[in-house]
Tab-separated table of C-alpha atoms in Angstrom:
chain	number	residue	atom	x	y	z
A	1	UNK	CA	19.569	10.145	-8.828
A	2	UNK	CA	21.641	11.789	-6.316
A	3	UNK	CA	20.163	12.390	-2.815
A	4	UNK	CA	22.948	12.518	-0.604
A	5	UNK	CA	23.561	16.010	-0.452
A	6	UNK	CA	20.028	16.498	1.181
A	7	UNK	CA	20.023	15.307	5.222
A	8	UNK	CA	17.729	12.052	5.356
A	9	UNK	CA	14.277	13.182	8.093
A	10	UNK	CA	15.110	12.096	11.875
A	11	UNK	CA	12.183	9.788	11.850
A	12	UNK	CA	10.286	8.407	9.607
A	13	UNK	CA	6.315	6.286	10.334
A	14	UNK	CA	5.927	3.294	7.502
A	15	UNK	CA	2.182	2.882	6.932
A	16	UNK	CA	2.390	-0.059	4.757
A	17	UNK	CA	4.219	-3.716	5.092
A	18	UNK	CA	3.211	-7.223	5.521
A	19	UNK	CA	3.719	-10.304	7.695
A	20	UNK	CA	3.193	-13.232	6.411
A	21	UNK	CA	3.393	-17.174	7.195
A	22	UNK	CA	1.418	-19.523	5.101
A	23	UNK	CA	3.804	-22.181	6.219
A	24	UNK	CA	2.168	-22.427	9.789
A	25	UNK	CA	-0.729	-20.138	9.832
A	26	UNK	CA	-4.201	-22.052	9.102
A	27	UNK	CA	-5.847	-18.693	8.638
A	28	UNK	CA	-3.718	-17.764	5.291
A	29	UNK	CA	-4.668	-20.632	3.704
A	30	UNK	CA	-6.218	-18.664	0.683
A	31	UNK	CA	-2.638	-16.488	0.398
A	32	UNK	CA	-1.201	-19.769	0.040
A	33	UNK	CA	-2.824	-20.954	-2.832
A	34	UNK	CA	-1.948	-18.191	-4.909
A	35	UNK	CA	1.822	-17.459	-3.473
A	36	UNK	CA	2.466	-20.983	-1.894
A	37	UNK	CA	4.872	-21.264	0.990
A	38	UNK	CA	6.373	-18.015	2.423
A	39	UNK	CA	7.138	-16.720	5.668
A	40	UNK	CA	7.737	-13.227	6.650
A	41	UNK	CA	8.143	-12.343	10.266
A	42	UNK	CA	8.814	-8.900	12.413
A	43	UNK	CA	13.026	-10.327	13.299
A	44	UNK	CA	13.272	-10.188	9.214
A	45	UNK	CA	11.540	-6.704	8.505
A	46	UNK	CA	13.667	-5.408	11.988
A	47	UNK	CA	16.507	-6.917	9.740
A	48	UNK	CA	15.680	-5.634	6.801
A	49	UNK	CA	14.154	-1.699	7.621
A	50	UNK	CA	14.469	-0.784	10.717
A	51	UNK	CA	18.359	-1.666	11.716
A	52	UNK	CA	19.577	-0.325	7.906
A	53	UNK	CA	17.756	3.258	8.914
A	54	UNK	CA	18.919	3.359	12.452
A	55	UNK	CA	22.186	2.908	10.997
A	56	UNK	CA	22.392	6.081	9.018
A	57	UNK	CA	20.192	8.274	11.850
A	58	UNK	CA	16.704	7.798	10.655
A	59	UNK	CA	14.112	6.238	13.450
A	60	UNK	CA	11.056	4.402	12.767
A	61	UNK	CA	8.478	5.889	14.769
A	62	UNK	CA	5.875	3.438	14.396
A	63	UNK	CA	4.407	1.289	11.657
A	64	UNK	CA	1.063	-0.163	10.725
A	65	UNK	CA	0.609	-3.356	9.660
A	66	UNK	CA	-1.607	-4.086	6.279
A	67	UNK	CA	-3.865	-6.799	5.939
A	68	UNK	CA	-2.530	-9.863	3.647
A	69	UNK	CA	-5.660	-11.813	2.266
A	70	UNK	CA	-6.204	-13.759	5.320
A	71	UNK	CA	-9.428	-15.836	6.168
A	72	UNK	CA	-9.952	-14.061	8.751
A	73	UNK	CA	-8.981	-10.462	9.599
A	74	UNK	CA	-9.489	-11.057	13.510
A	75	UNK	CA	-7.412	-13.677	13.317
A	76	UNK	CA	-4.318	-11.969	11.930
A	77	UNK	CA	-4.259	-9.301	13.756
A	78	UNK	CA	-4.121	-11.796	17.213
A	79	UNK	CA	-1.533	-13.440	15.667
A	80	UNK	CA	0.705	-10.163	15.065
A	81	UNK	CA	-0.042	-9.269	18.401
A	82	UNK	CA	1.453	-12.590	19.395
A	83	UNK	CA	4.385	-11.722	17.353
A	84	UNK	CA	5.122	-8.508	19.146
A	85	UNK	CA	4.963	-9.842	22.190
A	86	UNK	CA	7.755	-12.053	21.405
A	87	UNK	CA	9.747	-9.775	19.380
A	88	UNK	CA	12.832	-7.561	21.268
A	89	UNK	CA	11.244	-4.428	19.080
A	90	UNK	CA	7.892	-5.405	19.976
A	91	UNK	CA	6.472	-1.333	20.411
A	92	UNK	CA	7.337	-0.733	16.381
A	93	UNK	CA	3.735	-1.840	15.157
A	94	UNK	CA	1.115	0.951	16.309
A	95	UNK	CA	-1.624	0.316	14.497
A	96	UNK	CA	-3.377	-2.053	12.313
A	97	UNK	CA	-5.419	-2.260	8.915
A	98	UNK	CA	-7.222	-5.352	8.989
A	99	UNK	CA	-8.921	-7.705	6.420
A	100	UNK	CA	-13.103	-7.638	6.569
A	101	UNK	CA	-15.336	-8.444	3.290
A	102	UNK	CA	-17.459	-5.829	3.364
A	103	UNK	CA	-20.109	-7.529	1.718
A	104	UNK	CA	-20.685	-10.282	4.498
A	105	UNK	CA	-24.683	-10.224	5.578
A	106	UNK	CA	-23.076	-10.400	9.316
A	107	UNK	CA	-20.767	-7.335	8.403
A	108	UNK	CA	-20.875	-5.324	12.016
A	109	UNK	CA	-20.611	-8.399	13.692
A	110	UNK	CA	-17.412	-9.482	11.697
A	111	UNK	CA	-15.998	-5.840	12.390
A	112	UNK	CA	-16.974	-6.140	15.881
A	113	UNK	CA	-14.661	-9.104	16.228
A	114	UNK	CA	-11.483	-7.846	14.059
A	115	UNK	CA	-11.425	-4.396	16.502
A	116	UNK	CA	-11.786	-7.117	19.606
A	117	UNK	CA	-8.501	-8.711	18.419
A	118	UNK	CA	-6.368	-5.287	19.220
A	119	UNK	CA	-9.109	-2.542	20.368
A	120	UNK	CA	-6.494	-0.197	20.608
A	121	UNK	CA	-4.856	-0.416	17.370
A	122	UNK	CA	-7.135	-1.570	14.834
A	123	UNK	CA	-7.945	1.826	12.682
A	124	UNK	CA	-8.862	0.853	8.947
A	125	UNK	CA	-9.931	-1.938	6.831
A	126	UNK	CA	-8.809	-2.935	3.520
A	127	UNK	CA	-10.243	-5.678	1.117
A	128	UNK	CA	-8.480	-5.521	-2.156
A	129	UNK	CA	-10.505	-4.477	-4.797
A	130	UNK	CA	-8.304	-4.170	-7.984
A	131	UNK	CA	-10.799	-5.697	-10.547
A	132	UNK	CA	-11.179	-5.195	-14.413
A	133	UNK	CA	-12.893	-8.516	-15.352
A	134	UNK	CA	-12.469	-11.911	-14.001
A	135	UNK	CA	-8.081	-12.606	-13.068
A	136	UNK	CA	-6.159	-13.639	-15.417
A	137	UNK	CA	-3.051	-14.616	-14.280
A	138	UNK	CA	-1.179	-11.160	-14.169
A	139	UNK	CA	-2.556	-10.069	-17.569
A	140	UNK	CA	-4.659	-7.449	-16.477
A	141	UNK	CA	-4.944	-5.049	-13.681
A	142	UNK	CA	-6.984	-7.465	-11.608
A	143	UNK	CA	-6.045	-8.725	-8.732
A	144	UNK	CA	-5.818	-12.463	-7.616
A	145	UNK	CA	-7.495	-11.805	-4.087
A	146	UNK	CA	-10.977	-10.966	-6.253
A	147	UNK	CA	-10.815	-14.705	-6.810
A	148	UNK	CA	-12.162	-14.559	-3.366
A	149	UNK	CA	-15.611	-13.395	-5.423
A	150	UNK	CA	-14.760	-14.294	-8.629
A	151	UNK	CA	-13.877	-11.426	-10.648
A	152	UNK	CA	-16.529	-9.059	-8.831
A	153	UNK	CA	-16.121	-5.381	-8.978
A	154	UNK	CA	-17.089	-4.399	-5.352
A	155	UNK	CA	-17.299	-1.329	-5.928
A	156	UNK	CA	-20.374	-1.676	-7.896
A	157	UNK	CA	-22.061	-3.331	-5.314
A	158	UNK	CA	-24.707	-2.023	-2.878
A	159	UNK	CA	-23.622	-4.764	-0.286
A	160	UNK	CA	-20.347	-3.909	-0.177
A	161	UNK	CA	-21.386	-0.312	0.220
A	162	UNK	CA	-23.912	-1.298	2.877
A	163	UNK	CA	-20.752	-2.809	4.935
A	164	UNK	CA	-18.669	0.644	4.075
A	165	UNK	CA	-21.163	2.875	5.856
A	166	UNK	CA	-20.424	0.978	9.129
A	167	UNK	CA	-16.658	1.959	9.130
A	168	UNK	CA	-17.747	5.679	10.466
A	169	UNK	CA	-19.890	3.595	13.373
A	170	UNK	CA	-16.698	2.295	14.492
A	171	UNK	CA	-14.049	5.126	13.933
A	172	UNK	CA	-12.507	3.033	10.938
A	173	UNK	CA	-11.106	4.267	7.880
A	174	UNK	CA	-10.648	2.376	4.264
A	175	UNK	CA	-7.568	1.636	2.722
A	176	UNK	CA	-8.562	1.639	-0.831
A	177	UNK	CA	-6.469	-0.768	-3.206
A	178	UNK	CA	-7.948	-0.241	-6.906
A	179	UNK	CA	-7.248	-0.091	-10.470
A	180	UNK	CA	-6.783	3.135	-11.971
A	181	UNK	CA	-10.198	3.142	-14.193
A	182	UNK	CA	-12.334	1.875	-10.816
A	183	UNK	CA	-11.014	5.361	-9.683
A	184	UNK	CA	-12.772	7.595	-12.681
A	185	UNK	CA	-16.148	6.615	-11.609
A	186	UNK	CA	-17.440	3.691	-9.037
A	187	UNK	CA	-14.582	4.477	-6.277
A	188	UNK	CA	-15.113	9.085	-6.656
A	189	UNK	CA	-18.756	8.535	-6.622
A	190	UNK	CA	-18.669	5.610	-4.033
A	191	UNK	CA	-16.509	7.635	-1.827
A	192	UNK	CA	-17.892	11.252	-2.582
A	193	UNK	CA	-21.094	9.798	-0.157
A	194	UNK	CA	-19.239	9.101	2.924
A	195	UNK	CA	-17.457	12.930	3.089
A	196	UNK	CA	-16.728	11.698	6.958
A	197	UNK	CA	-14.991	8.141	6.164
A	198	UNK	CA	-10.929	8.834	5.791
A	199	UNK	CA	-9.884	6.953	3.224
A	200	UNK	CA	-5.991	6.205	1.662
A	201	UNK	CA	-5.393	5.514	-1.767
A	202	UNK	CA	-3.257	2.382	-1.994
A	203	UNK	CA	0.565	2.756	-4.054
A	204	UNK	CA	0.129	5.281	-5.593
A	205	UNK	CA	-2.977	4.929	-7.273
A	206	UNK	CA	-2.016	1.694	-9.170
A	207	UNK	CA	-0.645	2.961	-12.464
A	208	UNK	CA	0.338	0.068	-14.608
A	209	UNK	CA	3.208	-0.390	-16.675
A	210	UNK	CA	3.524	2.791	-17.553
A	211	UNK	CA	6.541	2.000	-19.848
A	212	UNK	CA	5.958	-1.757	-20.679
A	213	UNK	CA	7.772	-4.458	-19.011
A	214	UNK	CA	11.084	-4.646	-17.171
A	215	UNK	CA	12.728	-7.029	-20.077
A	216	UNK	CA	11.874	-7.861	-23.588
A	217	UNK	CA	11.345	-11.614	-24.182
A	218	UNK	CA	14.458	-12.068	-25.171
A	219	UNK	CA	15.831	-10.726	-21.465
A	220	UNK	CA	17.200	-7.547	-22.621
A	221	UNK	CA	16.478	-4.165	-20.292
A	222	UNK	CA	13.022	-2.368	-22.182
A	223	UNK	CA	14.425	0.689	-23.050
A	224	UNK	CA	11.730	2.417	-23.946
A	225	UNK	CA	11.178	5.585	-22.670
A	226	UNK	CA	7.628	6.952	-23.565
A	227	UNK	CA	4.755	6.143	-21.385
A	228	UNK	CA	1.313	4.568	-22.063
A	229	UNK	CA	-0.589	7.658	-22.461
A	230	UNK	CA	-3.571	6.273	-21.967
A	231	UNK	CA	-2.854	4.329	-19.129
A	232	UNK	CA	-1.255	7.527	-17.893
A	233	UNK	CA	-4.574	9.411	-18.859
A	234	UNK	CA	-7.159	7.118	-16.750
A	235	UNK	CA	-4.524	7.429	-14.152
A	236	UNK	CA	-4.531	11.291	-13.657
A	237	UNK	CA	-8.423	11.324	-14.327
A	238	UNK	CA	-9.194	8.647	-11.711
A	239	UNK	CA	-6.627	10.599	-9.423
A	240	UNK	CA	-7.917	14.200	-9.807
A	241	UNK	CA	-11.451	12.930	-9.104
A	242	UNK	CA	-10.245	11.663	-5.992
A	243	UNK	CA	-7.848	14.656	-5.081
A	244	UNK	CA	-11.239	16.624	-4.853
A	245	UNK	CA	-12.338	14.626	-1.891
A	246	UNK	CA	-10.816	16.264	1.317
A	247	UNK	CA	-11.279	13.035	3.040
A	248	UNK	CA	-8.983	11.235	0.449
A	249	UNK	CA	-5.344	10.110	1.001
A	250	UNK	CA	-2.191	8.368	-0.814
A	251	UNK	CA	0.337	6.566	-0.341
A	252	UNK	CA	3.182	6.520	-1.894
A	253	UNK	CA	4.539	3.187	-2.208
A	254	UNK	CA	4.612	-0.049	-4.626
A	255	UNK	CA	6.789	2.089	-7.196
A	256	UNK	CA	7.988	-0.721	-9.280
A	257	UNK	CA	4.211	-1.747	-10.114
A	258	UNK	CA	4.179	1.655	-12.436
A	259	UNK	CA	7.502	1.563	-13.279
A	260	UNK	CA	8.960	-1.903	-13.568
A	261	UNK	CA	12.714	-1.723	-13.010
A	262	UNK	CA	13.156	1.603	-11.841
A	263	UNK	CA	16.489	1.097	-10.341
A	264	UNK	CA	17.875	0.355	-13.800
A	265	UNK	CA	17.948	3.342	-15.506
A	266	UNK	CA	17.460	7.187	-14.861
A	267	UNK	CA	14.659	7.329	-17.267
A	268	UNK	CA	12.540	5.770	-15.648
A	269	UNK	CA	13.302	7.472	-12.393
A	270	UNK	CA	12.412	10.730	-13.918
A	271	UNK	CA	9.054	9.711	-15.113
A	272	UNK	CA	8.611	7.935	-11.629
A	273	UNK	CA	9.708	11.498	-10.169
A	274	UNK	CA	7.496	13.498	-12.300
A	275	UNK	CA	4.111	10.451	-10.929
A	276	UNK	CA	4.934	11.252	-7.599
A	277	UNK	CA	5.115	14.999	-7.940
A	278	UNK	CA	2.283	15.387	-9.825
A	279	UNK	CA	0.241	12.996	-7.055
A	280	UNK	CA	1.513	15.759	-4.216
A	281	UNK	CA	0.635	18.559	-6.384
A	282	UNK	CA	-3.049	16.657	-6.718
A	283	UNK	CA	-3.256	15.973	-2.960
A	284	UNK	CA	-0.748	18.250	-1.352
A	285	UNK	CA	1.666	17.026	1.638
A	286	UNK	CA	-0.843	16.725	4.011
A	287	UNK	CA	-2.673	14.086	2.154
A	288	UNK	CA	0.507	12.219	0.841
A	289	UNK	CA	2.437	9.817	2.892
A	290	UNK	CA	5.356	7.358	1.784
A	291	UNK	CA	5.427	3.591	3.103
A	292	UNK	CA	8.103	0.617	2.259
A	293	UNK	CA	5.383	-2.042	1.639
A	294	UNK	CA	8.297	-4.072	3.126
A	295	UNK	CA	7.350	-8.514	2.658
A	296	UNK	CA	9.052	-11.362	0.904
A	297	UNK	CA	11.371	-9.307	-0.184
A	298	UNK	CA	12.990	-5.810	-2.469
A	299	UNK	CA	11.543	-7.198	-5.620
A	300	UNK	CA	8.180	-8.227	-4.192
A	301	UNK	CA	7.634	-5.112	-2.016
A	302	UNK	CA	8.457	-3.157	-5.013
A	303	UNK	CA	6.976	-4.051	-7.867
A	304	UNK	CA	4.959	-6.898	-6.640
A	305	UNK	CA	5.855	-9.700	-9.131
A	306	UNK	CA	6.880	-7.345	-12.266
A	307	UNK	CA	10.434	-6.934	-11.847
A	308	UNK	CA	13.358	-9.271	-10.879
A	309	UNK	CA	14.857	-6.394	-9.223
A	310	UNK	CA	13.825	-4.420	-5.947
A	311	UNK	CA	15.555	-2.022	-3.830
A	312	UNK	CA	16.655	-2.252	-0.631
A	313	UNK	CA	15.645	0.031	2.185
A	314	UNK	CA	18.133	2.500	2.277
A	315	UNK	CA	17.638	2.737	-1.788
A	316	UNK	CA	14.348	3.379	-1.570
A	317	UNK	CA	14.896	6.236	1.315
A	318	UNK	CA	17.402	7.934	-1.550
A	319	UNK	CA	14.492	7.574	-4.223
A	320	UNK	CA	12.425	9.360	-1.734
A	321	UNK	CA	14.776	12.218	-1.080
A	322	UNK	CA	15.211	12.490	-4.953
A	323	UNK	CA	11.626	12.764	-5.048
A	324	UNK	CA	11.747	15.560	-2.520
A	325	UNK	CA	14.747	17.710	-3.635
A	326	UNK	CA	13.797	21.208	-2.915
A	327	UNK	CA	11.085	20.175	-0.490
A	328	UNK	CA	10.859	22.346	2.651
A	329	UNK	CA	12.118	20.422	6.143
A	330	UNK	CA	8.520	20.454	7.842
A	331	UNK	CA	6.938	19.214	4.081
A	332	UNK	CA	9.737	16.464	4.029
A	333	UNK	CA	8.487	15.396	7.636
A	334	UNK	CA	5.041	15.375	6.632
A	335	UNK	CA	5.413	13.133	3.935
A	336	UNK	CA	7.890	10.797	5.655
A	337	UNK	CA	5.697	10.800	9.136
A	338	UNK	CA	3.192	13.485	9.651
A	339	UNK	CA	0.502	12.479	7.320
A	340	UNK	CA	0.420	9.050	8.450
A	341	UNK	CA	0.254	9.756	12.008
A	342	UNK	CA	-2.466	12.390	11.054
A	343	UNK	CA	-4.307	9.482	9.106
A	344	UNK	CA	-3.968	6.649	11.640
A	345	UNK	CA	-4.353	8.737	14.665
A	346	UNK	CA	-0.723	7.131	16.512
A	347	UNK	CA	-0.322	10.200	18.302
């Protein structure tokens, strides 16, 4: 991977990242008992993403701030509010995607008081939806926040569609967070009713594995090099189907959930090169944004629990520019800002 040679964009929005403090926060109490004590705060992600890229000439325009499995959406978003407030950087979060269960029989009411917390700022809602069967502890492609309903696959059910029709009343969009198989049929046809209701597909689509895990059991580096073609093959179905929507989004982000380990070898850069290219193609610029995903930590933001490894900030700008070689300047800025200030409406 060699980037350098290209000039990194001038600014740059990140549409994705977390804070996080189960330590103090009453409200997190469910991301607790699946991640236990952790704390991330806006002085660490400043730290972390935003001083690194000022650095080497790249601003951060503005970021929004993703819902992290609290109790409460409403709740989270007054208490990163709070945050800014108290934070020297405190004009870096513009906007905010915040937590609702759609499904709630007191649905508007619930979304009435999560757009209360920060009238200005709240624009989407996500609830995590990832769900092939009940969890099972990383096995599968489901997701330990559908413990909340015990293995459920909302998007099979009528309440939770009931609740999704509201989002237009209220100028919301959905940030969708799903396997790759929920795409090939519930989410298209779900989403194919609400032509209206903007909605971003969450990391890239969610493509598993593609190449196995990081290490064999016995700690050596997988060096396997051909991908799960049927993984790969629900993938680009579910993906396409979506594409066709013109109210449909992507993000580009969580890379190390495909690829496990990316940093380690150029292999698997390539094939992570040829996902994301082929997503743009699907989409086009203007419906593709990147984001850092930045919480915990490289590893965690990355590859959320699959690899030991993670990049840092400035890494992952590089990946992106390899991603982008022979991109146009305006495309680059699209995809690094454009289409998430398009999506979020941050002016």
């Amino acid at each position: 991977m060699n980037s350098k040679a290209q000039s990194y964009p001038k600014e740059v929005v990140d549409p994705h990242h977390h804070f996080i403090d189960t330590i103090n926060n009453p409200f997190q109490s469910f991301l607790k008992s699946i991640a236990g004590e952790v704390s991330y705060l806006p002085e660490q992600y400043i730290q972390d993403v935003i001083e690194p890229l000022s650095k080497i000439g790249v601003k951060i325009a503005g970021t929004v701030h993703v819902e992290a499995m609290p109790d409460c959406g409403a709740n989270e978003v007054s208490w990163v509010e709070t945050l800014m407030c108290s934070t020297e950087q405190s004009s870096f979060v513009k906007a905010y995607v915040a937590s609702c269960d759609l499904t709630l029989d007191n649905v508007d009411e619930e979304l009435k008081k999560v757009i209360r917390a920060a009238p200005s700022k709240v624009r989407g809602i996500r609830w995590i939806l990832d769900c092939v069967g009940k969890f099972q502890q990383g096995k599968t492609a489901t997701h330990p926040a559908t413990l909340r309903h015990d293995g459920m696959d909302y998007l099979k059910s009528p309440k939770f569609e009931r609740g999704l029709a509201l989002l237009e009343k209220y100028d919301l969009s959905f940030d969708l967070q799903c396997a790759p198989i929920q795409l090939v049929g519930s989410a298209a046809t779900l989403f194919a009713k609400y032509p209206s209701l903007k909605v971003c597909i969450d990391h890239l689509g969610k493509p598993r594995r593609l190449l196995g895990d990081d290490l064999q059991d016995d700690g050596v580096i997988n060096l396997n090099t051909k991908p799960d073609e049927l993984e790969l093959g629900i993938w680009r179905k579910g993906m396409k189907a979506m594409a066709a929507l013109p109210n449909v989004y992507v993000k580009i982000s969580m890379l190390g959930y495909a690829i496990p380990g990316w940093m380690r070898t150029q292999e698997r850069q390539a094939l992570l090169k040829s996902l994301v290219l082929e997503t743009i193609e699907m989409f086009g610029v203007n419906r593709c944004m990147v984001a850092w995903n930045w919480h915990v930590n490289g590893s965690v933001s990355d590859a959320d629990g699959a690899s030991e490894v993670g990049p840092d900030a400035i890494d992952l700008l590089n990946m992106f520019m390899y991603f982008f070689e022979g991109f146009t300047e305006k495309d680059q800025a699209q995809l690094f800002a454009g289409t998430a200030k398009d999506f979020y409406r941050l002016g």
